[in-house]
PDB file of C-alpha atoms in Angstrom:
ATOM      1  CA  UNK O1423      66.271 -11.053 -28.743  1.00  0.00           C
ATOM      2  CA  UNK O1424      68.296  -9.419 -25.881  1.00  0.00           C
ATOM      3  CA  UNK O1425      66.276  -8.474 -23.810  1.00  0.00           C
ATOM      4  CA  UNK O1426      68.706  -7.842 -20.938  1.00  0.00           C
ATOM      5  CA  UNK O1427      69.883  -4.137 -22.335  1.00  0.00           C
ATOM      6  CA  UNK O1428      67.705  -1.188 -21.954  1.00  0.00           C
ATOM      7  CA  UNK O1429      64.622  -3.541 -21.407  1.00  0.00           C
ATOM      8  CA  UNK O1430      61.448  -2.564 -19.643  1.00  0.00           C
ATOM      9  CA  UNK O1431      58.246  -5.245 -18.692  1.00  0.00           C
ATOM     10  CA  UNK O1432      55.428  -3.981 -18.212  1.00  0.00           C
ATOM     11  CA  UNK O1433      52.902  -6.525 -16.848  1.00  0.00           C
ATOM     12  CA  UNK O1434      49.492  -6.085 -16.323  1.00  0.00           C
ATOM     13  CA  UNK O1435      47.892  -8.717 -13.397  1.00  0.00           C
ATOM     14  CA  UNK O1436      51.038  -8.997 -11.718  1.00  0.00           C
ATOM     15  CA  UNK O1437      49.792  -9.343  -8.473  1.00  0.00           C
ATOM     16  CA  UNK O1438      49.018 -13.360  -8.894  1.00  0.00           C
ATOM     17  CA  UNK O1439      49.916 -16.322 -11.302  1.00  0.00           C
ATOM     18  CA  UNK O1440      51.956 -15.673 -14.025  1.00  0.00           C
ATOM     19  CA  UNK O1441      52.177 -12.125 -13.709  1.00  0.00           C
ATOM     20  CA  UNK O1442      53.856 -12.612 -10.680  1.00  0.00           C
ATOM     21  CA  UNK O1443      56.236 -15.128 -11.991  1.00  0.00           C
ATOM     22  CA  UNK O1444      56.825 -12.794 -15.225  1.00  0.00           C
ATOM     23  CA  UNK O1445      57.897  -9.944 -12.505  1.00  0.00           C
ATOM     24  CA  UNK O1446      59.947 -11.881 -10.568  1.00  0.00           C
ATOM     25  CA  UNK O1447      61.752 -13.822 -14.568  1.00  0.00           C
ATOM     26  CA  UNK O1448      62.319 -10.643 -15.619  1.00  0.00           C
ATOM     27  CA  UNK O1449      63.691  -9.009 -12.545  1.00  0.00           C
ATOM     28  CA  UNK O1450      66.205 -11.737 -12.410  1.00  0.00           C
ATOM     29  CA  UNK O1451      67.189 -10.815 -15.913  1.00  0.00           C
ATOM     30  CA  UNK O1452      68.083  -6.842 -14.373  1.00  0.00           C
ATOM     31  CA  UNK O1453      65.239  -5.557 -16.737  1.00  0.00           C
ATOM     32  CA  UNK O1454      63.219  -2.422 -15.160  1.00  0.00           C
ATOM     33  CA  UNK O1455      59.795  -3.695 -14.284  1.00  0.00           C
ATOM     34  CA  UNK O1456      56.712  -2.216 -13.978  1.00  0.00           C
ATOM     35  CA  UNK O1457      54.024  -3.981 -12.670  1.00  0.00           C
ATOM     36  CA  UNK O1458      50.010  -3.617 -12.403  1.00  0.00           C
ATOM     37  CA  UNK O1459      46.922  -5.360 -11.255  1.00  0.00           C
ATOM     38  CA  UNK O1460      43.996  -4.263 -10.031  1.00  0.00           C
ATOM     39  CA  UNK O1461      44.106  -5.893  -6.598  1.00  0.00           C
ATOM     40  CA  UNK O1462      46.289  -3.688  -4.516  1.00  0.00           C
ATOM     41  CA  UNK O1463      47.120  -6.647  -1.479  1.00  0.00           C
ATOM     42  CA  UNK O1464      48.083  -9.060  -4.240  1.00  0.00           C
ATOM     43  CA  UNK O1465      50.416  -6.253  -5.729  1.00  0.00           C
ATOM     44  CA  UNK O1466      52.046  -5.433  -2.452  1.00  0.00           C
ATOM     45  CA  UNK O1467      53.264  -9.143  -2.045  1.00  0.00           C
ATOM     46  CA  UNK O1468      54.608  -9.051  -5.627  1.00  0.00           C
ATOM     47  CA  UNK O1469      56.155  -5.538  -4.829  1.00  0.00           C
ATOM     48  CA  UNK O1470      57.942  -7.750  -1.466  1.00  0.00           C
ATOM     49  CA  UNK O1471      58.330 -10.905  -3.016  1.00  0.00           C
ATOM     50  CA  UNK O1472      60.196  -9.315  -6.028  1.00  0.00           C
ATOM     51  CA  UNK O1473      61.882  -6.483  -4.987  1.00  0.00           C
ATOM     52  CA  UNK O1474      64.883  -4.675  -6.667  1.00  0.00           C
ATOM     53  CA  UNK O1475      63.913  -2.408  -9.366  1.00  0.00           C
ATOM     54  CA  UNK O1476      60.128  -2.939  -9.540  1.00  0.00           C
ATOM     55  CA  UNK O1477      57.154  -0.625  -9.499  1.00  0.00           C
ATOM     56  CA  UNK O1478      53.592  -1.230  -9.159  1.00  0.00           C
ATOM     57  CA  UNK O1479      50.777   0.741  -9.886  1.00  0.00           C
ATOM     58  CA  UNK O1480      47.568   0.163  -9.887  1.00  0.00           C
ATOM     59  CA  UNK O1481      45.157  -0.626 -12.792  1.00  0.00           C
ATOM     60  CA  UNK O1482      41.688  -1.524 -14.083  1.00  0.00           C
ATOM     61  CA  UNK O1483      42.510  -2.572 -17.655  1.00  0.00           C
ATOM     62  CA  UNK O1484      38.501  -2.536 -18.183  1.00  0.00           C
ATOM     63  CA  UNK O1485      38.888   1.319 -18.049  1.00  0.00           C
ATOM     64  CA  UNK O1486      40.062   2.642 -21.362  1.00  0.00           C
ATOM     65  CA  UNK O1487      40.973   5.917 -19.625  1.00  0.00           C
ATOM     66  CA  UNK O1488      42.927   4.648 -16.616  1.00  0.00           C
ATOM     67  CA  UNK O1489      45.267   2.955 -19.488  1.00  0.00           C
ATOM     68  CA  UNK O1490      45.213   6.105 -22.051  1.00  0.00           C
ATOM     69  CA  UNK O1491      45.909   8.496 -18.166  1.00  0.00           C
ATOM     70  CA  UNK O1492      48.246   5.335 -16.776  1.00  0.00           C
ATOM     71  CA  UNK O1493      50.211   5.513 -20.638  1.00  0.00           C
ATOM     72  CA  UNK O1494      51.342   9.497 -20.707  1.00  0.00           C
ATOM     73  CA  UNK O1495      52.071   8.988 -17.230  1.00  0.00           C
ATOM     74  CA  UNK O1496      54.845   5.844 -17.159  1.00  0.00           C
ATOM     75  CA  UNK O1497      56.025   6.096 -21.118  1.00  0.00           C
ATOM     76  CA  UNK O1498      58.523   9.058 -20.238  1.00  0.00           C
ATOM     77  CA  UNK O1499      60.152   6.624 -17.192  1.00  0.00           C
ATOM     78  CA  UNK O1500      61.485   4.386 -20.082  1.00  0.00           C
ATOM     79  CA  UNK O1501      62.217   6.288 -22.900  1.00  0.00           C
ATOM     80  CA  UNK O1502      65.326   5.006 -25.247  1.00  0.00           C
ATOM     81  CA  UNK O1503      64.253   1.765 -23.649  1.00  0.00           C
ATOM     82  CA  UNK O1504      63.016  -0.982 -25.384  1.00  0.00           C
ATOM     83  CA  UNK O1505      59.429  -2.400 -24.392  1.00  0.00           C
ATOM     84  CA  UNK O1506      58.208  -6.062 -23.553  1.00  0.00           C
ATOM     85  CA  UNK O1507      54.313  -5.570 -22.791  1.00  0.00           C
ATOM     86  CA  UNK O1508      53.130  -8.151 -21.084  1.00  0.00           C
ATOM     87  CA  UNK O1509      48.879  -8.206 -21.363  1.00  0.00           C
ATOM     88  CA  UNK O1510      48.597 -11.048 -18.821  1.00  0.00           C
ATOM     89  CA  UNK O1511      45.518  -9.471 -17.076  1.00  0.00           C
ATOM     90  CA  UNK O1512      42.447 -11.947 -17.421  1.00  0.00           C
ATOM     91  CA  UNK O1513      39.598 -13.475 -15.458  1.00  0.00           C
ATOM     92  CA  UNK O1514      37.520 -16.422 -16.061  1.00  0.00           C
ATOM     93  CA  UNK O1515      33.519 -17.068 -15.414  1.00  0.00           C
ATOM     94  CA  UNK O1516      31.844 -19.398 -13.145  1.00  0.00           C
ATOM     95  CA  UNK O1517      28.484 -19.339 -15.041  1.00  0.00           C
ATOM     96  CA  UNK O1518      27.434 -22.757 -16.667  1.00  0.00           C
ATOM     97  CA  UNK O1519      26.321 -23.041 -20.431  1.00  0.00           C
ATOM     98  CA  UNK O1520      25.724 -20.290 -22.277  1.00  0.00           C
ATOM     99  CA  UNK O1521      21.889 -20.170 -22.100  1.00  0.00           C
ATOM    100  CA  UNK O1522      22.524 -19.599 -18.350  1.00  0.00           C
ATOM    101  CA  UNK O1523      25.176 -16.972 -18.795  1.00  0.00           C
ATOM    102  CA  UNK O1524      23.895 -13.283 -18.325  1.00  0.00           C
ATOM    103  CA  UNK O1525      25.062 -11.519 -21.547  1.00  0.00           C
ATOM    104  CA  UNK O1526      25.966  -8.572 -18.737  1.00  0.00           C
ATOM    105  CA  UNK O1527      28.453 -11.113 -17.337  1.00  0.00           C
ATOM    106  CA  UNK O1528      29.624 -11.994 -20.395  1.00  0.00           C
ATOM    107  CA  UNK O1529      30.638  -8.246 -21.021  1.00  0.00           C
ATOM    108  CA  UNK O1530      32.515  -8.092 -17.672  1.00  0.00           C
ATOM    109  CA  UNK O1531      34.270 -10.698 -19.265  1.00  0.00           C
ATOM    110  CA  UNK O1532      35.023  -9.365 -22.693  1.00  0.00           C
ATOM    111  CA  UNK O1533      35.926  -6.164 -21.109  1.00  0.00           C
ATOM    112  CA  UNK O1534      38.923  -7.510 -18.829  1.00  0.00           C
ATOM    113  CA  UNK O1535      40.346 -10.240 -21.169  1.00  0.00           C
ATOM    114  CA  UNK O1536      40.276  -8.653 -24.862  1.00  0.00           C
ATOM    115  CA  UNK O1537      39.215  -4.823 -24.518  1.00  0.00           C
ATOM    116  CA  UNK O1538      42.195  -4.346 -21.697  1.00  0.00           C
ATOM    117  CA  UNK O1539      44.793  -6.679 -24.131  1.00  0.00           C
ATOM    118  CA  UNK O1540      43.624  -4.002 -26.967  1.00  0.00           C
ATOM    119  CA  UNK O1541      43.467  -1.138 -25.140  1.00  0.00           C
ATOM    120  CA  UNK O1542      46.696  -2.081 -23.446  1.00  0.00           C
ATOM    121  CA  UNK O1543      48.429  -1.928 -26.867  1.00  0.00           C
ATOM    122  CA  UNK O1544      46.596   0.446 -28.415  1.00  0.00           C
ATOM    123  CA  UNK O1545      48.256   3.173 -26.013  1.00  0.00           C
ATOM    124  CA  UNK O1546      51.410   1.480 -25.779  1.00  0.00           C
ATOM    125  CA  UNK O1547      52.564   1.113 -29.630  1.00  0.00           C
ATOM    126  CA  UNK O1548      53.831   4.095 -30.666  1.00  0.00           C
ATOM    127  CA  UNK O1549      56.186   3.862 -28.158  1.00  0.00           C
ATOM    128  CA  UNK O1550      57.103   0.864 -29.476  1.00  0.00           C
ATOM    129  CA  UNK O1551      57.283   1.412 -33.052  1.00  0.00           C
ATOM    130  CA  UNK O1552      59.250   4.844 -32.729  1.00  0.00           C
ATOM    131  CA  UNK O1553      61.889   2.484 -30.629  1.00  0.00           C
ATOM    132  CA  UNK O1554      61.656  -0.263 -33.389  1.00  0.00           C
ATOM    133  CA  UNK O1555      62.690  -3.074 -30.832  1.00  0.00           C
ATOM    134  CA  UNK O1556      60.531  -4.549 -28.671  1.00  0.00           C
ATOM    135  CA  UNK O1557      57.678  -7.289 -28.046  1.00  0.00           C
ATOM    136  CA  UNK O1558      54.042  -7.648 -27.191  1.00  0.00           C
ATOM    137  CA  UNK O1559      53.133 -10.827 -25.086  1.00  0.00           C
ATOM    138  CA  UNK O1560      49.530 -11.792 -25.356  1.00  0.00           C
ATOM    139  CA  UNK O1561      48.250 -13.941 -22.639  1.00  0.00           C
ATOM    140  CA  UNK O1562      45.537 -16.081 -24.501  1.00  0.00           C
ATOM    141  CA  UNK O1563      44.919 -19.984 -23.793  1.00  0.00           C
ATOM    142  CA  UNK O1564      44.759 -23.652 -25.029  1.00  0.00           C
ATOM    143  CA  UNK O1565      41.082 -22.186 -24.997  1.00  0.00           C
ATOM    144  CA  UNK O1566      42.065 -19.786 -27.418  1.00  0.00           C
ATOM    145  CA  UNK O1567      42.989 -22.884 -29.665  1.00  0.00           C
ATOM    146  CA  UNK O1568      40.183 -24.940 -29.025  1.00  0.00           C
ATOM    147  CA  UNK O1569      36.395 -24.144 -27.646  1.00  0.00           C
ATOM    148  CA  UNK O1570      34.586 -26.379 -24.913  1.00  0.00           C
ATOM    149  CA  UNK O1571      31.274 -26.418 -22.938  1.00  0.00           C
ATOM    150  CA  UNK O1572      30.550 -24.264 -20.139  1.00  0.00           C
ATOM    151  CA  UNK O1573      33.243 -21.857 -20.844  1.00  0.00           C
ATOM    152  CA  UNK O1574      31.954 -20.157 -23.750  1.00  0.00           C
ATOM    153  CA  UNK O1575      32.464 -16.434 -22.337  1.00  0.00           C
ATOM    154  CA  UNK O1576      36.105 -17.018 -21.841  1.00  0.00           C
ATOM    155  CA  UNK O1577      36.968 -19.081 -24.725  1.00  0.00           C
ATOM    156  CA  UNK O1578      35.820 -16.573 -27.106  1.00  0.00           C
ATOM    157  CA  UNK O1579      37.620 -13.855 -25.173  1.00  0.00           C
ATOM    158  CA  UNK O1580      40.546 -16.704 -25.543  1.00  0.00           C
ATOM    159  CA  UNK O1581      40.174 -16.587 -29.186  1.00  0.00           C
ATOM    160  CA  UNK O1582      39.925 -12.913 -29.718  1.00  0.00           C
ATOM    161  CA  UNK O1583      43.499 -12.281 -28.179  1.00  0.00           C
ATOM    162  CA  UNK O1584      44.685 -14.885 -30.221  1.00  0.00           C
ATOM    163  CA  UNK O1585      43.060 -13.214 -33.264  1.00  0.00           C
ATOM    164  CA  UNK O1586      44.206  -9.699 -32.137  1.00  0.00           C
ATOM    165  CA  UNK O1587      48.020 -11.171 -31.798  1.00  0.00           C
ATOM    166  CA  UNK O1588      47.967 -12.495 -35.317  1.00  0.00           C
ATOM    167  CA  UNK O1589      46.793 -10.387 -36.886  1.00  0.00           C
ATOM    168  CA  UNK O1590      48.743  -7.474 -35.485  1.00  0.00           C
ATOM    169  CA  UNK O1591      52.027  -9.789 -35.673  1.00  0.00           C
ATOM    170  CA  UNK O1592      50.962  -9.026 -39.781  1.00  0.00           C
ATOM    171  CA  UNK O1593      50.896  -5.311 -39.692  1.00  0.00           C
ATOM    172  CA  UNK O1594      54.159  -5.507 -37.997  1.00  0.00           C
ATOM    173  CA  UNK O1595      55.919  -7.387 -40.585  1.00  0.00           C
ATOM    174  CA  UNK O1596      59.125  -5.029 -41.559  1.00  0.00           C
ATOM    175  CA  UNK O1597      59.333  -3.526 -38.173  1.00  0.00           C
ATOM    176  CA  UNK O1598      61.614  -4.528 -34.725  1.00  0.00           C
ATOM    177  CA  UNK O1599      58.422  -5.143 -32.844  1.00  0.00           C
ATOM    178  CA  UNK O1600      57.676  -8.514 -32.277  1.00  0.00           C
ATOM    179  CA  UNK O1601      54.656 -10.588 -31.093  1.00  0.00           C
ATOM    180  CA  UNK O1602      54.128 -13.290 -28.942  1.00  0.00           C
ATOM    181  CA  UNK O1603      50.589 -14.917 -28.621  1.00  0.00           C
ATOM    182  CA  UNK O1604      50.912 -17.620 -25.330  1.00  0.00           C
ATOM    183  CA  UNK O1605      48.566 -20.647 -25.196  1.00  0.00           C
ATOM    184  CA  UNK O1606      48.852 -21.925 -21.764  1.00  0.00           C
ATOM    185  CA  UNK O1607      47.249 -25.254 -20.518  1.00  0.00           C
ATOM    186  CA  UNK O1608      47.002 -25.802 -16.634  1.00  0.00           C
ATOM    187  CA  UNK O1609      48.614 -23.416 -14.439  1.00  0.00           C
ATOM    188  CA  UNK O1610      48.984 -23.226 -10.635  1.00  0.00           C
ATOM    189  CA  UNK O1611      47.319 -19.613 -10.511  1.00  0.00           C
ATOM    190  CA  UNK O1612      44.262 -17.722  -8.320  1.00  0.00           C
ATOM    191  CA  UNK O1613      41.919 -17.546 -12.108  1.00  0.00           C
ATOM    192  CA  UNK O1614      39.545 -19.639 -10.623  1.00  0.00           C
ATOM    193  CA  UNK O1615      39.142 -18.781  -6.918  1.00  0.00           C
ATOM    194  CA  UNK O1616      39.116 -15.277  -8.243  1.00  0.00           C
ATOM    195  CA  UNK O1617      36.478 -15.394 -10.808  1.00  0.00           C
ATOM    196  CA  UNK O1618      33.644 -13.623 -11.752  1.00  0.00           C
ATOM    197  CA  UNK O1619      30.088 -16.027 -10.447  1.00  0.00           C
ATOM    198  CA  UNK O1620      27.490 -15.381 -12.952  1.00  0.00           C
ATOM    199  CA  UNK O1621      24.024 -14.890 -11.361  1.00  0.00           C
ATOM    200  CA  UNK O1622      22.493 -17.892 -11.413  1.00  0.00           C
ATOM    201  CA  UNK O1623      25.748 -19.856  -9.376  1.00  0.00           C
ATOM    202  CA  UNK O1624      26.994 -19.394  -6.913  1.00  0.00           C
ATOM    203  CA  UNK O1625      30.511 -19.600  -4.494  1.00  0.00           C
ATOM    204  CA  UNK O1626      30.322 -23.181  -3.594  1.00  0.00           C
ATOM    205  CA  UNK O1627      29.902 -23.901  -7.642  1.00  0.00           C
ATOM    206  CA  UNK O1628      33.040 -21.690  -7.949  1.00  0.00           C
ATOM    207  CA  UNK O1629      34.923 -23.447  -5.326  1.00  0.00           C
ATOM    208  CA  UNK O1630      34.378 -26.907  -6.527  1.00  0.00           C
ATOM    209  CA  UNK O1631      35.473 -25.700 -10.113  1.00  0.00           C
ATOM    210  CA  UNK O1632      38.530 -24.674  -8.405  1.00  0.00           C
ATOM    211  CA  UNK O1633      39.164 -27.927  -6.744  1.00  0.00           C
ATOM    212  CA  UNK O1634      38.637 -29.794  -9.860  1.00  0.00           C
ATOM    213  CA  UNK O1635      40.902 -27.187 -11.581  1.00  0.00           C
ATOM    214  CA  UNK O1636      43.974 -27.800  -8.899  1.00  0.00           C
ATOM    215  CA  UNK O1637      43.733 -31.461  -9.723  1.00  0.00           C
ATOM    216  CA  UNK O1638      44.992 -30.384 -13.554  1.00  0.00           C
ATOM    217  CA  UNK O1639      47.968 -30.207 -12.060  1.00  0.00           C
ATOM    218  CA  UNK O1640      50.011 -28.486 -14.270  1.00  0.00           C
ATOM    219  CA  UNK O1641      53.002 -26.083 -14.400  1.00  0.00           C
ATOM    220  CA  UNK O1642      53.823 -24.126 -11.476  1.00  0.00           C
ATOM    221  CA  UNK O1643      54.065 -19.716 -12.368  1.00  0.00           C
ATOM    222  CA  UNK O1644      57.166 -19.206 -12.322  1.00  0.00           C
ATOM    223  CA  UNK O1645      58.002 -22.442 -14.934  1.00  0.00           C
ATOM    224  CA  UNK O1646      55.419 -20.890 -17.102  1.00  0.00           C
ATOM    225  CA  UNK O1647      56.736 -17.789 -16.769  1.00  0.00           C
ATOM    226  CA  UNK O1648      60.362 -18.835 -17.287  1.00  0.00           C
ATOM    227  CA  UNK O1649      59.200 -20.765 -20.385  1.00  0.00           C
ATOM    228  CA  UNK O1650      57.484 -17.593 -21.731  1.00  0.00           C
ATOM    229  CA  UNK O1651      60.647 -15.630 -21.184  1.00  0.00           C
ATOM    230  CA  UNK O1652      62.630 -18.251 -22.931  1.00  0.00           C
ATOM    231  CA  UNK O1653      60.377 -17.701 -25.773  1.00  0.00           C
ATOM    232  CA  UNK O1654      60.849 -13.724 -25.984  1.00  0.00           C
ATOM    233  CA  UNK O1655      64.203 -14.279 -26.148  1.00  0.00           C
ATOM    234  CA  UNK O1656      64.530 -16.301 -28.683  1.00  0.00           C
ATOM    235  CA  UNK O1657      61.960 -15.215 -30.814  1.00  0.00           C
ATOM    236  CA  UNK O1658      59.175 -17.354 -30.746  1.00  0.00           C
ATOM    237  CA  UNK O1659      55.569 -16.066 -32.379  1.00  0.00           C
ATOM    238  CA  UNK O1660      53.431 -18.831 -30.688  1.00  0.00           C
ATOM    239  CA  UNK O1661      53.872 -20.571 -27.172  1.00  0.00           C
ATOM    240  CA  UNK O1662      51.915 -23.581 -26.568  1.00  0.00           C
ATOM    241  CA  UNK O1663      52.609 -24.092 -22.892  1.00  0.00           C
ATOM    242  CA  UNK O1664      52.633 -27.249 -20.925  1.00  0.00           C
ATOM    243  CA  UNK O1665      52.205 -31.115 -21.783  1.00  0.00           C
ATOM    244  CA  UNK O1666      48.586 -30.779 -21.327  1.00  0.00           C
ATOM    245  CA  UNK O1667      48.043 -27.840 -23.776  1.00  0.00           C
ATOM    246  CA  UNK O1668      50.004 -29.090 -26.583  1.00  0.00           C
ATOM    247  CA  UNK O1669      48.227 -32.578 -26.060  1.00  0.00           C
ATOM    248  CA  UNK O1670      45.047 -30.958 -26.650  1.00  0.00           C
ATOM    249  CA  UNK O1671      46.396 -28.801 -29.512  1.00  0.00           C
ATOM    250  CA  UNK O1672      47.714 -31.938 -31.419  1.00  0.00           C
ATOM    251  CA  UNK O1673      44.011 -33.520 -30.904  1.00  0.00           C
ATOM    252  CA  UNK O1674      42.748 -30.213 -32.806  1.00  0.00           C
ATOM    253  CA  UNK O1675      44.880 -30.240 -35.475  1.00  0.00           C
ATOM    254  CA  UNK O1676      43.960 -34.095 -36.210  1.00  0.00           C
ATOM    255  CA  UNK O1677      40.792 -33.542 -35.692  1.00  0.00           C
ATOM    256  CA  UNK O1678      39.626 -29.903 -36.037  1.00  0.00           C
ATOM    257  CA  UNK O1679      35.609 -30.669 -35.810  1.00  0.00           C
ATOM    258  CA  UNK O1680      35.651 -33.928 -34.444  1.00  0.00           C
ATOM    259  CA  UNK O1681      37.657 -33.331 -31.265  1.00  0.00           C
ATOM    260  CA  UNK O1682      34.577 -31.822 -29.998  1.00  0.00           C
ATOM    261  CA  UNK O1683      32.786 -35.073 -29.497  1.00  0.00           C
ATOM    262  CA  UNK O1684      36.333 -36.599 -28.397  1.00  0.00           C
ATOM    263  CA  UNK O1685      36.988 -34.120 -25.615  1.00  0.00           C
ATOM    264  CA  UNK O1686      33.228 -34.150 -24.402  1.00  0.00           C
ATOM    265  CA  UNK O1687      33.641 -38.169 -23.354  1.00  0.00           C
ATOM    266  CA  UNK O1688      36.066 -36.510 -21.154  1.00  0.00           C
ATOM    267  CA  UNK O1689      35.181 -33.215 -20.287  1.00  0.00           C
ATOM    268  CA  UNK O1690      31.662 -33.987 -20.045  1.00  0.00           C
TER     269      UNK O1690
END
């Protein structure tokens, strides 16, 4: 897929992470990007990291009418352009099992990481179907592939992207839009120093999940979002990213109940 000519990213959470490194992939490429978050210091310091032909605006993807309002007003900037929507926006949850996870956090959640990936494309397919070209890059997880303790609010958010993608990826069978659903493992990014603390924890739990988190290791943003590029380009549906992630995906498909009870001698 060429997406050097007439191509436009759009990336929502582009202030951080890999939204930053999908600004600054795709900027190197010469594609016209557009770039969002919701923070407006983190998007400042993509806007002077990056440079060139960027914009930034900001967005709440948890407000279905900021996207529908933030859609009629960017979609005439690129018209005869092709589209690469990238629905990177997501948080995480410091809130401990699930019987000690607010359902009102839970929501918070839900709303960020799948309504704002929906509502996202929602608004932004028909401009990609009357182009016929074009991609949609969901942001999911290795938790999208696989569910473990403590992190039940954002593994099923995980898995609903990943549903979403596949789904959608059918419907658009026979068409020049394409789908890409991402699993990434560890990456070097802000999701846990920046997540949501349920009510019953508190930031010193956050901070020590973030610390543990760090010593994942893991790929740096702008080698996952190079990788993720890569795999636009050539046309790939799924993206398991990093060693760790496709380590834990092979233990699922050998063991798709079992690795439960393998992964919590570990995981604890």
């Amino acid at each position: 897929m060429d997406i050097h000519v007439n191509g436009v990213a759009l990336i929502t959470g582009a202030g951080s992470g890999i939204g930053r490194g999908l600004a600054k992939a795709a900027a190197a490429r010469g594609m016209q990007v557009i770039a969002t978050d919701v923070n407006e210091d983190y998007l400042k310091e993509t806007k002077i990291i990056v440079g060139g032909d960027l914009t930034t605006y900001w967005l709440d993807v948890a407000d279905e009418r900021a996207i529908a309002d933030f859609a009629k007003l960017v979609i005439p900037m690129f018209q005869g352009k092709s589209l690469y929507l990238f629905n990177n926006a997501g948080i995480s949850l410091v809130s401990g099992s699930f019987e000690n996870t607010e359902l009102s956090d839970f929501r918070k959640l839900i709303n960020i990481n799948v309504w704002g990936t929906i509502s996202m494309t929602k608004y932004f397919l028909p401009h990609l179907l009357q182009q016929n070209s074009g991609c949609i890059i969901n942001i999911s997880s290795i938790f999208g592939l696989l569910g473990i303790a403590r992190q039940t609010a954002y593994c099923t958010s995980k898995f609903a992207v990943r549903g979403f993608t596949e789904s959608l990826r059918m419907e658009l069978l026979g068409t020049g839009v394409k789908t890409l659903c991402v699993h990434p493992g560890a990456v070097q990014t802000n999701i846990v120093n920046d997540s949501l603390i349920g009510e019953h924890n508190t930031t010193k739990q956050r901070d020590k999940l973030a610390k543990a988190f760090r010593g994942f290791g893991g790929l740096t943003p702008d080698q996952a979002a190079e990788t993720i590029l890569k795999a636009v380009e050539v046309g790939e549906e799924r993206l398991i990213l990093g060693q760790d992630a496709q380590e834990m995906y092979g233990l699922v498909a050998a063991m798709p109940v079992k690795y439960t009870a393998e992964l919590a001698k570990t995981v604890g």
